[in-house]
Short mmCIF file of C-alpha atoms in Angstrom, two decimals:
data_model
loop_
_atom_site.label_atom_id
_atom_site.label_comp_id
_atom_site.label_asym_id
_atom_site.label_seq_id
_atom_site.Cartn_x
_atom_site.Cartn_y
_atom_site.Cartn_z
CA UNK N 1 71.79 181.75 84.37
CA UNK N 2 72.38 182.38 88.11
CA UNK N 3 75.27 181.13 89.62
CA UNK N 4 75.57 180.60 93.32
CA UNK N 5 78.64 180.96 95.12
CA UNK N 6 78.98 179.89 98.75
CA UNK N 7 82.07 181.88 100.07
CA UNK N 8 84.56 180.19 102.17
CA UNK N 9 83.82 181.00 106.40
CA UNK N 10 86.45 184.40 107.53
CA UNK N 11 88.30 181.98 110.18
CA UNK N 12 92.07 181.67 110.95
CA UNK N 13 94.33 178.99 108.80
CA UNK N 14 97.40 178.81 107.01
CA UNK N 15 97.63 181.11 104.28
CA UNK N 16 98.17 179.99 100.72
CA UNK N 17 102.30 179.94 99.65
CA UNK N 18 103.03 183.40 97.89
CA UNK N 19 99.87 185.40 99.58
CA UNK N 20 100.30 187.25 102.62
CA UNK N 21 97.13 188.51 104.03
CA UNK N 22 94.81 187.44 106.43
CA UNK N 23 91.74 184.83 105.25
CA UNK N 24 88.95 187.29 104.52
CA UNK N 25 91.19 188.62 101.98
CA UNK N 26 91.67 185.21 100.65
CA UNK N 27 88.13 184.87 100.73
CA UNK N 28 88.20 188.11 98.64
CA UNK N 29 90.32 187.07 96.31
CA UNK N 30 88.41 183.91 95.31
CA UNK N 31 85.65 185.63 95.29
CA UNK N 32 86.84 188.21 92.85
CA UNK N 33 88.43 185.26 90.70
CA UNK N 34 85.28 183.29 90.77
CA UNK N 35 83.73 186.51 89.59
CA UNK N 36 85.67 186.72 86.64
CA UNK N 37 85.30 183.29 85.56
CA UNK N 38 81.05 183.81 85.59
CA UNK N 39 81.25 187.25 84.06
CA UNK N 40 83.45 185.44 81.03
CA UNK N 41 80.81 183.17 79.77
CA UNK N 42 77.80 185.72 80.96
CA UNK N 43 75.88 184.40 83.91
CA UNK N 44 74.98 185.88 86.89
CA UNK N 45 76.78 185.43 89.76
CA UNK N 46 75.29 185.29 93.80
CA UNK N 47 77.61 185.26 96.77
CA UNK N 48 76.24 184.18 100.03
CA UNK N 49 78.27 183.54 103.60
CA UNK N 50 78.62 179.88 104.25
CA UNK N 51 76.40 180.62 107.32
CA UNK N 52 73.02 181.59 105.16
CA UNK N 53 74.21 179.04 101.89
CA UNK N 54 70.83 176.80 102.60
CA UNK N 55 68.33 179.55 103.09
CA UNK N 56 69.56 181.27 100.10
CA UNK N 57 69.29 178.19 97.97
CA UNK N 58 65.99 177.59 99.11
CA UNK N 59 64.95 181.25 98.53
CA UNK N 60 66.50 181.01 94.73
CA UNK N 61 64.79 177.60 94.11
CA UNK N 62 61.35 179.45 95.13
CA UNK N 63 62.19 181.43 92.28
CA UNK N 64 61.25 181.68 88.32
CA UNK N 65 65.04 180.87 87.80
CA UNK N 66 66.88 178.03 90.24
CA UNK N 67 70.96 178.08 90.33
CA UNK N 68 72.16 175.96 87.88
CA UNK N 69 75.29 175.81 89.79
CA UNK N 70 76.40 176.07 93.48
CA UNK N 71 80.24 176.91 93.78
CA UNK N 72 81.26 175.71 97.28
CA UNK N 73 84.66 178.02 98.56
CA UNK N 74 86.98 176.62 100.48
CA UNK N 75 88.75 178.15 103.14
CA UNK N 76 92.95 177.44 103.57
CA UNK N 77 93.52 174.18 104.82
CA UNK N 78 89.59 172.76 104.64
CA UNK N 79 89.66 169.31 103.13
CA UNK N 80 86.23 169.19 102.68
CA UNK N 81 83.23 170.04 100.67
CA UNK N 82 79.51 170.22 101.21
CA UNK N 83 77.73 168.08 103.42
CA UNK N 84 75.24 165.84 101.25
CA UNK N 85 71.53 166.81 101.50
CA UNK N 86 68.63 165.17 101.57
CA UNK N 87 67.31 163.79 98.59
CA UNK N 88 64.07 165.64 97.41
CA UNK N 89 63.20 163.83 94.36
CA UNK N 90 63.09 164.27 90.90
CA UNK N 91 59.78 167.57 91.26
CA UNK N 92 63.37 169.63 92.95
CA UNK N 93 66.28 168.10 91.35
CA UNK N 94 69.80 169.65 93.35
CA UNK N 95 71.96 171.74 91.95
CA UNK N 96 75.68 170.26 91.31
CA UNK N 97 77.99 171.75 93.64
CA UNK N 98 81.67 172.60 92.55
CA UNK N 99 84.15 172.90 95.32
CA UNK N 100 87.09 175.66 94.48
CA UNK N 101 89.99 177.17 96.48
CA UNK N 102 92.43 179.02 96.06
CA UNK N 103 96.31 178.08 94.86
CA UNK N 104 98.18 176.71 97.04
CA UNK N 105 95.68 175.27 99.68
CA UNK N 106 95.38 171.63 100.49
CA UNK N 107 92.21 170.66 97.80
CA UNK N 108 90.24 167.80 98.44
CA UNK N 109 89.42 165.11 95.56
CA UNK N 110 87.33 167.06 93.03
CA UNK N 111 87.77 171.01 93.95
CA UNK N 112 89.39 173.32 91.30
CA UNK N 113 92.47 175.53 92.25
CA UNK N 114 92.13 178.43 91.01
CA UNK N 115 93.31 180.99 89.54
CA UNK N 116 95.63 178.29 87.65
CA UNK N 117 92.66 176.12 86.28
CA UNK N 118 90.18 179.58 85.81
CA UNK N 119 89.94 178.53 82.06
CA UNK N 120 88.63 175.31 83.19
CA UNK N 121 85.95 176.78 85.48
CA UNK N 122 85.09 178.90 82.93
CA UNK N 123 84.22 175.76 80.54
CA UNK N 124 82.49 174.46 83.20
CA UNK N 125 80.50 177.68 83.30
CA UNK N 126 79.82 177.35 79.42
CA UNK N 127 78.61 174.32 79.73
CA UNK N 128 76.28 174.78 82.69
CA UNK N 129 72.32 174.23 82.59
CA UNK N 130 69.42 175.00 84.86
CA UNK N 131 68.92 171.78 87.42
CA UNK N 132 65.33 171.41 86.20
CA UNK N 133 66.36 170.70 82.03
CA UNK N 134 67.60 167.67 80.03
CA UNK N 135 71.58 168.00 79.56
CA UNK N 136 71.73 169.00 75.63
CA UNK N 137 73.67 167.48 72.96
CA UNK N 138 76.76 168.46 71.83
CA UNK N 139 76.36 171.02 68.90
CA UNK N 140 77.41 169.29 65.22
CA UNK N 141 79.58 170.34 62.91
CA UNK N 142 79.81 170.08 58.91
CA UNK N 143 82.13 170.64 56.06
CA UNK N 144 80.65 171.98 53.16
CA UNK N 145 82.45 172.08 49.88
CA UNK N 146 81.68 173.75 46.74
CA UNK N 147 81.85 172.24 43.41
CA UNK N 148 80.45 175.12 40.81
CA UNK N 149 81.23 177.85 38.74
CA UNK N 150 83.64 180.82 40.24
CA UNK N 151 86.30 181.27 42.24
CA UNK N 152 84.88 179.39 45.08
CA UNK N 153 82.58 177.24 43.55
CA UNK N 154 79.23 178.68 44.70
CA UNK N 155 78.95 182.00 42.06
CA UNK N 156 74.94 180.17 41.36
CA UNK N 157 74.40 179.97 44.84
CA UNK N 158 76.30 182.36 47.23
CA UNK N 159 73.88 182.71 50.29
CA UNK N 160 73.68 178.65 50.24
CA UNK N 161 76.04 178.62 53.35
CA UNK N 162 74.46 180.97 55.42
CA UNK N 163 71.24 179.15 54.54
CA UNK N 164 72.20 175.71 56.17
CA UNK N 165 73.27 177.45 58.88
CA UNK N 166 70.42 179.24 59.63
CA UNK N 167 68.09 176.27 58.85
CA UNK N 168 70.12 173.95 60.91
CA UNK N 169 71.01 175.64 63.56
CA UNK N 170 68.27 177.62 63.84
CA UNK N 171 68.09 182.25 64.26
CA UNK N 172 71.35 182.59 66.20
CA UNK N 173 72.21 179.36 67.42
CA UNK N 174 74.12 178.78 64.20
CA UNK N 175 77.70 179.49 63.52
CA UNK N 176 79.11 180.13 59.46
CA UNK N 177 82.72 179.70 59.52
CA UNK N 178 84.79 180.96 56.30
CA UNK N 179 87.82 178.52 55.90
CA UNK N 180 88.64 179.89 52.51
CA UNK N 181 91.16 182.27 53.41
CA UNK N 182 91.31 186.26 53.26
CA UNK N 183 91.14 185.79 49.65
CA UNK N 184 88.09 183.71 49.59
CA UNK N 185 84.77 185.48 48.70
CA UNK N 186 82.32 184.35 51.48
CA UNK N 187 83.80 186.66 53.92
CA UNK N 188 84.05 189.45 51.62
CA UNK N 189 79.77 189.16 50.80
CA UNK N 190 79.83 188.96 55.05
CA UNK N 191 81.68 191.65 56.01
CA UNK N 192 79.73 193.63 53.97
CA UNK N 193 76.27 192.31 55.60
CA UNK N 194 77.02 191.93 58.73
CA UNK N 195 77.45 195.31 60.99
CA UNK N 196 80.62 196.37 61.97
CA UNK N 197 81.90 195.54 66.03
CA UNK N 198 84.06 196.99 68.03
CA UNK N 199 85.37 193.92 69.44
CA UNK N 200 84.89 191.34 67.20
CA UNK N 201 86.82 188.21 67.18
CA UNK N 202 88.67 186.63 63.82
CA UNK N 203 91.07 184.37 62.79
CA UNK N 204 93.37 187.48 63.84
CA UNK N 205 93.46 186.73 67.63
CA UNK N 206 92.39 182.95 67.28
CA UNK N 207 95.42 182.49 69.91
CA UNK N 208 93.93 184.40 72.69
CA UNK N 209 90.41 182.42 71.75
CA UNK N 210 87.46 183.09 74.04
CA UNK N 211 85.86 180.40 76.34
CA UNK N 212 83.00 178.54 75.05
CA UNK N 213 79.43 179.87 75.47
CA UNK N 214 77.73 183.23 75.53
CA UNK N 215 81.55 184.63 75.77
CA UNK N 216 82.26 183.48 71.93
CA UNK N 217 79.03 184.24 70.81
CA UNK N 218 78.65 187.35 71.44
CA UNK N 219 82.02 188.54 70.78
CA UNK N 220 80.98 187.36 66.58
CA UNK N 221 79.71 189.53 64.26
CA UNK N 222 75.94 188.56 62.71
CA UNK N 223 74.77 188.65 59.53
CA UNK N 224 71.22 188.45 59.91
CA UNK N 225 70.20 185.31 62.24
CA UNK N 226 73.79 183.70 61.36
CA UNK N 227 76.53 183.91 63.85
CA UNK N 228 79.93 183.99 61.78
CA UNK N 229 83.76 183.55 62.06
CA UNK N 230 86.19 183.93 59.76
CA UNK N 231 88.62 186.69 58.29
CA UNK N 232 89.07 189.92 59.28
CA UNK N 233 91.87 190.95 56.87
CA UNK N 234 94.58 189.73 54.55
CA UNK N 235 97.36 189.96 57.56
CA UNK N 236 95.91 186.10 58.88
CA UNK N 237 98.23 182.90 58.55
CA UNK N 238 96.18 180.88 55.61
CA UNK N 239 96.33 177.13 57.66
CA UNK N 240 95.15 178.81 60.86
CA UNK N 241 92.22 177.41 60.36
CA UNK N 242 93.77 173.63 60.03
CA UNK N 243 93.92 173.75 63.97
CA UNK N 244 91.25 171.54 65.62
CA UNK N 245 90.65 173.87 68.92
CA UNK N 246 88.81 176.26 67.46
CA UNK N 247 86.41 173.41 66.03
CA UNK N 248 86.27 172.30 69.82
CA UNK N 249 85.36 175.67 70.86
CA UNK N 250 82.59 176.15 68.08
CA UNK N 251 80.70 172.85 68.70
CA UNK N 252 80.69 173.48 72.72
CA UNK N 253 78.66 177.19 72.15
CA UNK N 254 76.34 176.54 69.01
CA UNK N 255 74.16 173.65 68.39
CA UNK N 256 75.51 173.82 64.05
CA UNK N 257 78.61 174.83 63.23
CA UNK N 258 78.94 175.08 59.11
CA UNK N 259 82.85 175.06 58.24
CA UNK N 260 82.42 176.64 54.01
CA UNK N 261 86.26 175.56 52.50
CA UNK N 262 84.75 176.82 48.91
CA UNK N 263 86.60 174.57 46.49
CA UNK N 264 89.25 173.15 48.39
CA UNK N 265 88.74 169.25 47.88
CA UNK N 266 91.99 168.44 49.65
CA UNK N 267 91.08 170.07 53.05
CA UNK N 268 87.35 168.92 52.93
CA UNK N 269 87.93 165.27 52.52
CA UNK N 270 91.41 165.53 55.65
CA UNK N 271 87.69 166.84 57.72
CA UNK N 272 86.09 164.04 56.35
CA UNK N 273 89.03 161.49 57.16
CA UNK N 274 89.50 162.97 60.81
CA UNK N 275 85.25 162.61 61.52
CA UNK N 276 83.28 165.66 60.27
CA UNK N 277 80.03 165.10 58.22
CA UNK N 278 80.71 166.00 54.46
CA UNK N 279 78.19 168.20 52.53
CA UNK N 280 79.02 168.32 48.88
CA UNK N 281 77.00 170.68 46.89
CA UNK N 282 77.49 170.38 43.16
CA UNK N 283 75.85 171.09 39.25
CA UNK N 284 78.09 168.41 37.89
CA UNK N 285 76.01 165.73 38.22
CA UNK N 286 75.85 162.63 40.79
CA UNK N 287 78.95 161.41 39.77
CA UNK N 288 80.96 164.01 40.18
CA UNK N 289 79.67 165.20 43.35
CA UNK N 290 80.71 161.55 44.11
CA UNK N 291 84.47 162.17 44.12
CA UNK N 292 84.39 162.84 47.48
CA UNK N 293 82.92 160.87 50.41
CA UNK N 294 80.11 163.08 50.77
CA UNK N 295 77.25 162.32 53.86
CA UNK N 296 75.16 164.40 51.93
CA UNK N 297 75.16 165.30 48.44
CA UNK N 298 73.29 168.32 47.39
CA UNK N 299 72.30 168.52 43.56
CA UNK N 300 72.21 171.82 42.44
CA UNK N 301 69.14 172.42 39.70
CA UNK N 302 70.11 175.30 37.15
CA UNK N 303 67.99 178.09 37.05
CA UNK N 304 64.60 178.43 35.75
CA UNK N 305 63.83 180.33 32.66
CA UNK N 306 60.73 182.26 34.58
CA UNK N 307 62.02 183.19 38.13
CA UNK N 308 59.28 185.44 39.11
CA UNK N 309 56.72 182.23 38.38
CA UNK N 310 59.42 180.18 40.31
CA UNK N 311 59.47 182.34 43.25
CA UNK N 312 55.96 181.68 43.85
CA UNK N 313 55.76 177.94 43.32
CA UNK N 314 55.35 177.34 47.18
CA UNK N 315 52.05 179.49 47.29
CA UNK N 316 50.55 178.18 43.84
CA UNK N 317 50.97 174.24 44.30
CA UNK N 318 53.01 171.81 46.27
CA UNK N 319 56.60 171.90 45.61
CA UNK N 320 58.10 169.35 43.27
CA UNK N 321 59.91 166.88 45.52
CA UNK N 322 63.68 167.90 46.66
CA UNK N 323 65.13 164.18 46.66
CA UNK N 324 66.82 163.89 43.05
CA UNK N 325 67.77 160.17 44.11
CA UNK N 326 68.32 157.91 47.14
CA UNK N 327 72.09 159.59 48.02
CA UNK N 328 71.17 163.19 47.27
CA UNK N 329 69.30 166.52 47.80
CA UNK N 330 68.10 168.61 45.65
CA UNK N 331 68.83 172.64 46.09
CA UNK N 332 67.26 174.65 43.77
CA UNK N 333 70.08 177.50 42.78
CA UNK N 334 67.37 180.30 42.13
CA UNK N 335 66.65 180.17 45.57
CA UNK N 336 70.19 181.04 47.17
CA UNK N 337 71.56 183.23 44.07
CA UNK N 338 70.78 186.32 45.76
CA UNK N 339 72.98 189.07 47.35
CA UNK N 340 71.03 190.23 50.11
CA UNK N 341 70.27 188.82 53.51
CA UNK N 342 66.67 189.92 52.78
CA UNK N 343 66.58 187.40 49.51
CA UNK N 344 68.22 184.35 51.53
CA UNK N 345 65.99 185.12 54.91
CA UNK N 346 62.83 185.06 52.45
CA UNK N 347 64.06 181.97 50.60
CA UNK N 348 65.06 179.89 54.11
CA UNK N 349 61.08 180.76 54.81
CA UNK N 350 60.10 178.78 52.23
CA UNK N 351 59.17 175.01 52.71
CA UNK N 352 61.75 173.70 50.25
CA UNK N 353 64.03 175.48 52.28
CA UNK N 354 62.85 173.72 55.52
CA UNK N 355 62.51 170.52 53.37
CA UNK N 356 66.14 170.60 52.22
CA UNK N 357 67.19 171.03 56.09
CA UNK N 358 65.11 168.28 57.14
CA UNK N 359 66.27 166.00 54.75
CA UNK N 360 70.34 167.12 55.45
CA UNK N 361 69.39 165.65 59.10
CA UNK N 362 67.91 162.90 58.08
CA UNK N 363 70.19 161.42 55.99
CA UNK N 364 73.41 162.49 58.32
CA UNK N 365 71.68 160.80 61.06
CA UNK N 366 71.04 157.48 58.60
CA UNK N 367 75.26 158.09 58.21
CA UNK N 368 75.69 157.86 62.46
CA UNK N 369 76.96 160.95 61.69
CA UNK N 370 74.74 162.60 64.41
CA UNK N 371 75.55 160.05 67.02
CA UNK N 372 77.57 161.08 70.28
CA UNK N 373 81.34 160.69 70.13
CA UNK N 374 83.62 163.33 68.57
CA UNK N 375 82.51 166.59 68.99
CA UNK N 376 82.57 167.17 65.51
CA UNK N 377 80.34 164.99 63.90
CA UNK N 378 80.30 161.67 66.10
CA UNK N 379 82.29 159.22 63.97
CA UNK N 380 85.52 158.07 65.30
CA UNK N 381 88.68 159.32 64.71
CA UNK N 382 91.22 157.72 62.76
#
């Protein structure tokens, strides 16, 4: 998106405490910080003089692609921010405007002082739409734990995971993240799917965490259309992942965020306790998958004698329904036992596959789990 930044005017005033230079190299240097902060999150940035700010808006309006944000600069010891303009109804909504200036100025009401509150621009950035759209949801998140055979509970089914994600979220809007540790085996099938980067992040530099938005994203390695974050190597702390920033960080960039913590009962239901929709996704039977306080509980059907007549059930006849009763889903394992991305991408094609989704969204939106309020999954925090 285009971002348009309306430089401060090059006139005299007080210079900011622990500068020296004259104000068009203060202009500079907001400039140049503003810069940064756009460039961080991946939009495109357009400086215009104060003096030409309403002819270039009008000339980028014209255009395919409006400003979905007008940054107003400040000059030292200006108090104020843009005049208010007419009101052209709702066929040419305004941009917002965003006063900023730099540290150490006199900031009116509203402006950001940068560079001290950059990281906060740069959320701001994230978060930005085009004038002309409907402000978006906040992305949801689940926890999805495992209750099978193998190390991790999900030997039948290991490319379930990445299948929600991909379902829910949708070809690289969603986000698989591996809470199981270095040891765990869903990052081990991952790393070896997904291509190897450069400058991929991982629990590894979790401390020096991107800003939300196109700056996360595409700093993740993908295994086919699912974004994913989780271990890089056996040197990360094991209750890193405990931490509820990175959750914040994950909801504010993708629209489904699928937290996998394999077996781990204990950690699931603390996500449960604190707000996060619960996916429990078991062979047990009802009542075991009932141990927890699942939203959604996903009953795993063994798998079929014939799986070559199986895998073409969807093209012969309908489907046999997916709802095993009124609290469950029913996953057939054959479908998601695979290694490959090219098995799960050709199962998640299926219409069981889109079935299943639909009915995980249904049912977590019967559960208000869908409903605005904690980024997370909506229900309130204890």
């Amino acid at each position: 998106m285009t971002i348009l930044f309306v430089a401060p005017p090059d006139r005299d005033g007080p210079v900011p405490h622990g500068l020296v230079g004259s104000t068009p190299l203060l202009s500079e240097l907001l400039c140049t910080e503003v810069a940064a902060c756009a460039a961080a999150v991946g939009h495109r940035l357009r400086v215009v003089p104060r003096s030409e700010w309403s002819a270039a808006v009008q000339t980028h309006r014209a255009a395919p692609e409006s400003p979905a944000l007008i940054l107003w600069g400040l000059a030292p010891g200006e108090a104020a921010g843009p005049e208010p303009r007419p009101d052209r109804g709702r066929d040419q909504p305004e941009p917002p405007f965003l006063s900023v200036v730099l540290d150490g100025s006199t900031a009116p009401p509203g402006a950001l002082c940068l560079p001290s509150r950059s990281q906060q621009l740069c959320r701001i950035l994230a978060r930005t739409r085009p004038a002309d759209s409907e402000s978006s949801a906040r992305g949801r998140a689940a926890v999805l734990v495992h209750d099978g055979p193998g190390a991790d509970g999900d030997e039948h089914w290991p490319g379930l995971s990445w299948a929600l994600t991909l379902l829910l979220g949708g070809p690289g809007r969603g986000l698989l993240v591996d809470a199981q540790g270095p040891q765990g085996s869903l990052s081990a099938r991952l790393r070896a799917l997904a291509p190897p980067g450069d400058r991929c992040v991982s629990w590894d530099g979790m401390q020096d965490l991107p800003v939300p938005g196109p700056a996360l994203a595409s700093h993740l390695p993908g295994a086919g259309g699912v974004r994913w974050w989780g271990w890089a190597s056996s040197t990360s702390a094991g209750d890193a992942w405990t931490g509820e920033d990175w959750v914040q960080v994950a909801v504010e960039t993708f629209p489904w965020t699928v937290v996998d913590v394999g077996k781990d009962q204990d950690r699931a239901r603390d996500w449960a306790e604190r707000g996060m929709a619960l996916l429990v996704c078991t062979d047990r039977g009802p009542a075991a998958g009932r141990q927890l306080p699942a939203d959604v509980l996903l009953q795993v059907t063994p798998r079929q004698p014939t799986r070559h007549a199986s895998r073409h059930r969807d093209a012969r006849r309908e489907p046999a329904p997916t709802r095993e009763s009124a609290g469950s889903v029913r996953v057939d394992a054959q479908d998601w036992d695979g290694t490959s991305l090219a098995s799960w991408d050709r199962s998640s094609r299926r219409a069981s596959a889109r079935r299943l989704a639909a009915e995980i969204e249904l049912r977590l939106d019967g559960a208000g789990t869908l409903e605005p309020g904690w980024p997370v999954a909506g229900r309130a925090l204890r």
